[in-house]
Amino acid sequence: MNLTALPAFSDNYIWMLDDGREAVVVDPGEAAPVESALDARALALVGILVTHHHPDHVGGVDALRKRLRGPVYGPAREGIPEPFEPLVDGDEIDLLGLRFRVIDVPGHTAGHIAYFTASGPQPPVLFCGDTLFSGGCGRLFEGTPAQMHASLAKLGALLGDTRVCCAHEYTLSNLKFAREVEPGNQALRDYEAWCVREREDRRATLPSSIARELAVNPFMRCTEPEVVQSALGHGATGDTAVEVLAALRQWKNDYR
Ligand code: ZN
Ligand code: FE
């Protein structure tokens, strides 16, 4: 099974999973990068997975329907281009011989879902849209800090070697902020140095892994003493994980 990040717009990735004959794509905000990738390798498009309703994730769906031989799947509680198969937490879908489980991850948007599979011979795969980024998390456009904290906790409980397929290349700016939050985290510094080299060579920093995010991502480390202290110095109203996450998110919104 091949897992490929197709660059789109300025910093989106449209993830493509294929077995050499058939492919599924996740969050096609535009059609052209998907069409080129399918044509280049003579792949049939057999499914589209959508995590949430934002235009940079659904903009290419309708244009891809003419070559789609299979369903569009999306979150039941969001308005995405019709027709689509509505999914809720716990639903399972079979694609390319893999069984994907749907996980509700509200916060960035109210009905955001993620797709997880551990059914293949290779390490598990998570398509998490704009919920979890490497070193960060999505902005809270429609949800609360408590929802985002619960969503990240669910993802953090997945297998450590899960390949984390985020929808944006935000890693370097996230890690710069993370270093501000947790200057004593050596794993974070080592990872940042590696990511700088990847970007210099024009490679994606993704996929990440759950184990790595638990080690470097301040939004998944809201009970670490250094993270708590930094949050308390930047407006946190208390030291609970939700209050810490709320303060980090606000701080990051204003951080350049
Ligand atoms: Zn979004
Ligand atoms: Fe996005």
Short mmCIF file of C-alpha atoms and ligand atoms in Angstrom, two decimals:
data_model
loop_
_atom_site.label_atom_id
_atom_site.label_comp_id
_atom_site.label_asym_id
_atom_site.label_seq_id
_atom_site.Cartn_x
_atom_site.Cartn_y
_atom_site.Cartn_z
CA MET A 1 0.00 0.00 0.00
CA ASN A 2 1.39 3.41 -0.96
CA LEU A 3 0.74 6.52 1.10
CA THR A 4 1.43 9.80 -0.69
CA ALA A 5 1.03 13.45 0.30
CA LEU A 6 -0.12 15.45 -2.73
CA PRO A 7 0.69 19.14 -2.21
CA ALA A 8 -2.22 21.50 -2.84
CA PHE A 9 -2.68 25.28 -2.54
CA SER A 10 0.19 26.77 -0.52
CA ASP A 11 0.42 24.36 2.39
CA ASN A 12 -2.31 21.68 2.13
CA TYR A 13 -1.71 17.98 1.61
CA ILE A 14 -4.26 15.76 -0.07
CA TRP A 15 -3.39 12.27 1.16
CA MET A 16 -3.63 9.42 -1.31
CA LEU A 17 -3.61 5.76 -0.38
CA ASP A 18 -3.27 3.26 -3.24
CA ASP A 19 -2.52 -0.38 -3.91
CA GLY A 20 -1.04 0.18 -7.37
CA ARG A 21 -4.42 -0.15 -9.11
CA GLU A 22 -6.98 1.68 -6.98
CA ALA A 23 -6.71 4.80 -4.87
CA VAL A 24 -8.62 6.76 -2.26
CA VAL A 25 -7.95 10.41 -1.49
CA VAL A 26 -8.61 12.45 1.63
CA ASP A 27 -9.84 16.06 1.69
CA PRO A 28 -9.35 17.00 -1.97
CA GLY A 29 -9.53 20.78 -1.69
CA GLU A 30 -8.68 20.94 -5.37
CA ALA A 31 -8.99 18.34 -8.12
CA ALA A 32 -5.91 19.00 -10.28
CA PRO A 33 -3.23 17.48 -8.02
CA VAL A 34 -5.38 14.36 -7.60
CA GLU A 35 -6.06 14.04 -11.33
CA SER A 36 -2.34 14.35 -12.14
CA ALA A 37 -1.40 11.74 -9.55
CA LEU A 38 -4.05 9.30 -10.76
CA ASP A 39 -3.05 9.80 -14.41
CA ALA A 40 0.67 9.52 -13.73
CA ARG A 41 0.24 6.08 -12.19
CA ALA A 42 -2.91 4.90 -14.00
CA LEU A 43 -4.88 4.56 -10.77
CA ALA A 44 -8.67 4.29 -10.48
CA LEU A 45 -10.26 6.54 -7.86
CA VAL A 46 -12.52 4.36 -5.71
CA GLY A 47 -13.31 6.61 -2.76
CA ILE A 48 -13.06 10.10 -1.31
CA LEU A 49 -12.81 10.67 2.44
CA VAL A 50 -13.70 14.09 3.87
CA THR A 51 -12.85 15.12 7.44
CA HIS A 52 -14.67 18.47 7.66
CA HIS A 53 -16.49 21.06 5.63
CA HIS A 54 -13.86 23.75 4.99
CA PRO A 55 -13.38 24.71 1.31
CA ASP A 56 -9.67 23.78 1.27
CA HIS A 57 -10.80 20.20 2.07
CA VAL A 58 -13.89 19.79 -0.15
CA GLY A 59 -13.31 22.21 -3.05
CA GLY A 60 -12.27 19.48 -5.49
CA VAL A 61 -14.88 16.87 -4.60
CA ASP A 62 -17.45 17.71 -7.28
CA ALA A 63 -14.86 17.93 -10.06
CA LEU A 64 -13.54 14.47 -9.13
CA ARG A 65 -16.96 12.78 -9.23
CA LYS A 66 -16.78 12.17 -12.99
CA ARG A 67 -13.90 9.74 -12.50
CA LEU A 68 -14.90 8.46 -9.06
CA ARG A 69 -15.96 4.79 -8.94
CA GLY A 70 -17.17 4.65 -5.36
CA PRO A 71 -18.57 6.80 -2.60
CA VAL A 72 -17.74 10.14 -1.08
CA TYR A 73 -17.66 9.71 2.70
CA GLY A 74 -18.01 12.63 5.10
CA PRO A 75 -19.10 13.76 8.55
CA ALA A 76 -22.85 13.36 9.08
CA ARG A 77 -23.06 16.59 11.04
CA GLU A 78 -21.45 18.90 8.49
CA GLY A 79 -22.59 20.37 5.19
CA ILE A 80 -20.31 18.91 2.55
CA PRO A 81 -21.09 18.63 -1.19
CA GLU A 82 -24.00 16.22 -1.76
CA PRO A 83 -24.35 13.36 -2.33
CA PHE A 84 -22.16 11.71 0.29
CA GLU A 85 -22.28 8.82 2.75
CA PRO A 86 -22.73 10.34 6.22
CA LEU A 87 -20.52 8.90 8.96
CA VAL A 88 -20.63 9.09 12.75
CA ASP A 89 -18.29 8.01 15.54
CA GLY A 90 -17.64 4.27 15.52
CA ASP A 91 -18.76 3.68 11.92
CA GLU A 92 -16.54 1.36 9.90
CA ILE A 93 -15.91 1.48 6.16
CA ASP A 94 -13.95 -0.87 3.91
CA LEU A 95 -11.66 0.59 1.26
CA LEU A 96 -8.74 -1.02 -0.62
CA GLY A 97 -9.13 -4.06 1.59
CA LEU A 98 -8.59 -1.98 4.73
CA ARG A 99 -11.15 -1.38 7.44
CA PHE A 100 -11.30 2.27 8.55
CA ARG A 101 -12.89 3.36 11.80
CA VAL A 102 -14.46 6.79 12.18
CA ILE A 103 -13.51 8.87 15.22
CA ASP A 104 -15.40 12.03 16.22
CA VAL A 105 -12.86 14.80 16.82
CA PRO A 106 -14.77 18.07 17.30
CA GLY A 107 -12.92 21.30 18.05
CA HIS A 108 -11.63 22.82 14.79
CA THR A 109 -15.16 22.36 13.43
CA ALA A 110 -18.20 21.03 15.28
CA GLY A 111 -18.61 17.82 13.29
CA HIS A 112 -14.98 17.06 12.36
CA ILE A 113 -14.17 13.35 11.99
CA ALA A 114 -10.94 11.37 11.58
CA TYR A 115 -10.31 8.04 9.85
CA PHE A 116 -8.11 5.34 11.39
CA THR A 117 -7.03 1.94 10.15
CA ALA A 118 -4.85 -0.67 11.79
CA SER A 119 -6.04 -3.51 9.57
CA GLY A 120 -3.20 -3.68 7.05
CA PRO A 121 0.21 -5.35 7.39
CA GLN A 122 1.89 -1.92 7.57
CA PRO A 123 1.79 0.52 10.51
CA PRO A 124 -1.65 2.02 11.21
CA VAL A 125 -2.77 5.18 9.41
CA LEU A 126 -4.69 8.17 10.76
CA PHE A 127 -6.23 10.85 8.56
CA CYS A 128 -6.92 13.65 11.02
CA GLY A 129 -7.65 16.66 8.81
CA ASP A 130 -7.17 19.91 10.72
CA THR A 131 -7.52 18.47 14.24
CA LEU A 132 -3.97 17.35 14.97
CA PHE A 133 -0.97 18.89 13.22
CA SER A 134 2.62 17.93 13.82
CA GLY A 135 3.59 20.07 16.80
CA GLY A 136 0.18 21.76 16.99
CA CYS A 137 -3.57 21.54 16.55
CA GLY A 138 -6.26 23.24 14.52
CA ARG A 139 -7.75 26.58 15.45
CA LEU A 140 -10.99 26.40 17.41
CA PHE A 141 -13.38 27.85 14.84
CA GLU A 142 -16.49 26.01 16.03
CA GLY A 143 -15.49 24.06 19.13
CA THR A 144 -14.26 24.56 22.67
CA PRO A 145 -10.91 23.90 24.32
CA ALA A 146 -12.56 21.02 26.22
CA GLN A 147 -13.67 19.42 22.95
CA MET A 148 -10.24 19.79 21.37
CA HIS A 149 -8.59 18.37 24.47
CA ALA A 150 -10.89 15.34 24.39
CA SER A 151 -10.32 14.89 20.65
CA LEU A 152 -6.52 15.01 21.01
CA ALA A 153 -6.72 12.59 23.94
CA LYS A 154 -8.60 10.09 21.74
CA LEU A 155 -5.95 10.38 19.04
CA GLY A 156 -3.17 10.15 21.62
CA ALA A 157 -4.56 6.80 22.74
CA LEU A 158 -4.04 5.25 19.28
CA LEU A 159 -1.06 2.97 18.62
CA GLY A 160 2.24 4.82 18.91
CA ASP A 161 3.49 3.88 15.45
CA THR A 162 0.32 5.18 13.77
CA ARG A 163 1.25 7.31 10.78
CA VAL A 164 -0.35 10.70 11.40
CA CYS A 165 -1.49 12.25 8.13
CA CYS A 166 -2.27 15.91 8.79
CA ALA A 167 -3.83 18.13 6.14
CA HIS A 168 -1.32 20.99 6.34
CA GLU A 169 2.44 21.48 6.33
CA TYR A 170 2.48 23.71 9.41
CA THR A 171 5.20 21.78 11.23
CA LEU A 172 8.05 24.31 11.34
CA SER A 173 5.92 27.20 12.58
CA ASN A 174 4.26 24.89 15.11
CA LEU A 175 7.63 23.72 16.41
CA LYS A 176 8.89 27.27 16.77
CA PHE A 177 5.93 27.95 19.04
CA ALA A 178 6.34 24.61 20.82
CA ARG A 179 9.96 25.50 21.64
CA GLU A 180 8.70 28.75 23.20
CA VAL A 181 6.31 26.72 25.37
CA GLU A 182 8.73 23.96 26.30
CA PRO A 183 12.36 25.10 25.91
CA GLY A 184 13.61 22.16 27.96
CA ASN A 185 12.23 19.47 25.64
CA GLN A 186 15.24 17.89 23.89
CA ALA A 187 13.11 15.56 21.74
CA LEU A 188 11.40 18.66 20.38
CA ARG A 189 14.73 20.30 19.49
CA ASP A 190 16.00 17.15 17.75
CA TYR A 191 12.77 16.78 15.80
CA GLU A 192 12.81 20.44 14.77
CA ALA A 193 16.36 20.08 13.43
CA TRP A 194 15.25 17.08 11.36
CA CYS A 195 12.19 18.95 10.04
CA VAL A 196 14.33 21.94 9.00
CA ARG A 197 16.44 19.60 6.85
CA GLU A 198 13.36 17.96 5.36
CA ARG A 199 11.93 21.31 4.33
CA GLU A 200 15.31 22.52 2.97
CA ASP A 201 15.22 19.47 0.71
CA ARG A 202 11.57 20.27 -0.15
CA ARG A 203 10.24 17.11 1.46
CA ALA A 204 7.09 16.87 3.59
CA THR A 205 7.66 16.58 7.33
CA LEU A 206 4.65 14.26 7.37
CA PRO A 207 3.40 11.72 8.18
CA SER A 208 4.30 12.11 11.82
CA SER A 209 3.49 9.42 14.39
CA ILE A 210 1.39 9.36 17.54
CA ALA A 211 4.44 8.53 19.66
CA ARG A 212 6.32 11.54 18.26
CA GLU A 213 3.39 13.90 18.81
CA LEU A 214 3.07 12.75 22.40
CA ALA A 215 6.76 13.62 22.81
CA VAL A 216 6.84 17.03 21.10
CA ASN A 217 3.36 18.51 20.70
CA PRO A 218 2.51 20.91 23.55
CA PHE A 219 -1.23 20.55 22.84
CA MET A 220 -0.88 16.86 23.71
CA ARG A 221 1.34 17.60 26.70
CA CYS A 222 -0.97 19.84 28.73
CA THR A 223 -0.08 18.18 32.05
CA GLU A 224 3.72 18.39 31.62
CA PRO A 225 5.07 20.75 34.31
CA GLU A 226 6.98 22.98 31.89
CA VAL A 227 3.95 23.30 29.61
CA VAL A 228 1.69 24.11 32.56
CA GLN A 229 4.12 26.78 33.82
CA SER A 230 4.36 28.42 30.40
CA ALA A 231 0.56 28.43 30.05
CA LEU A 232 0.16 29.97 33.49
CA GLY A 233 2.52 32.73 32.34
CA HIS A 234 0.32 33.32 29.28
CA GLY A 235 -3.16 33.73 30.65
CA ALA A 236 -4.16 30.23 31.77
CA THR A 237 -6.93 30.52 34.36
CA GLY A 238 -5.77 27.36 36.14
CA ASP A 239 -3.61 24.29 35.76
CA THR A 240 -6.15 21.77 34.45
CA ALA A 241 -5.32 20.30 31.04
CA VAL A 242 -8.29 22.09 29.44
CA GLU A 243 -7.30 25.47 30.88
CA VAL A 244 -3.72 24.89 29.74
CA LEU A 245 -4.86 23.97 26.23
CA ALA A 246 -7.15 27.01 26.10
CA ALA A 247 -4.26 29.31 27.02
CA LEU A 248 -1.86 27.67 24.54
CA ARG A 249 -4.40 27.96 21.74
CA GLN A 250 -5.01 31.66 22.44
CA TRP A 251 -1.27 32.34 22.78
CA LYS A 252 -0.59 30.55 19.49
CA ASN A 253 -3.34 32.49 17.70
CA ASP A 254 -1.42 35.71 18.39
CA TYR A 255 2.09 34.24 18.00
CA ARG A 256 4.30 35.06 15.01
ZN ZN B 1 -10.09 23.38 8.29
FE FE B 2 -7.53 23.17 6.30
#
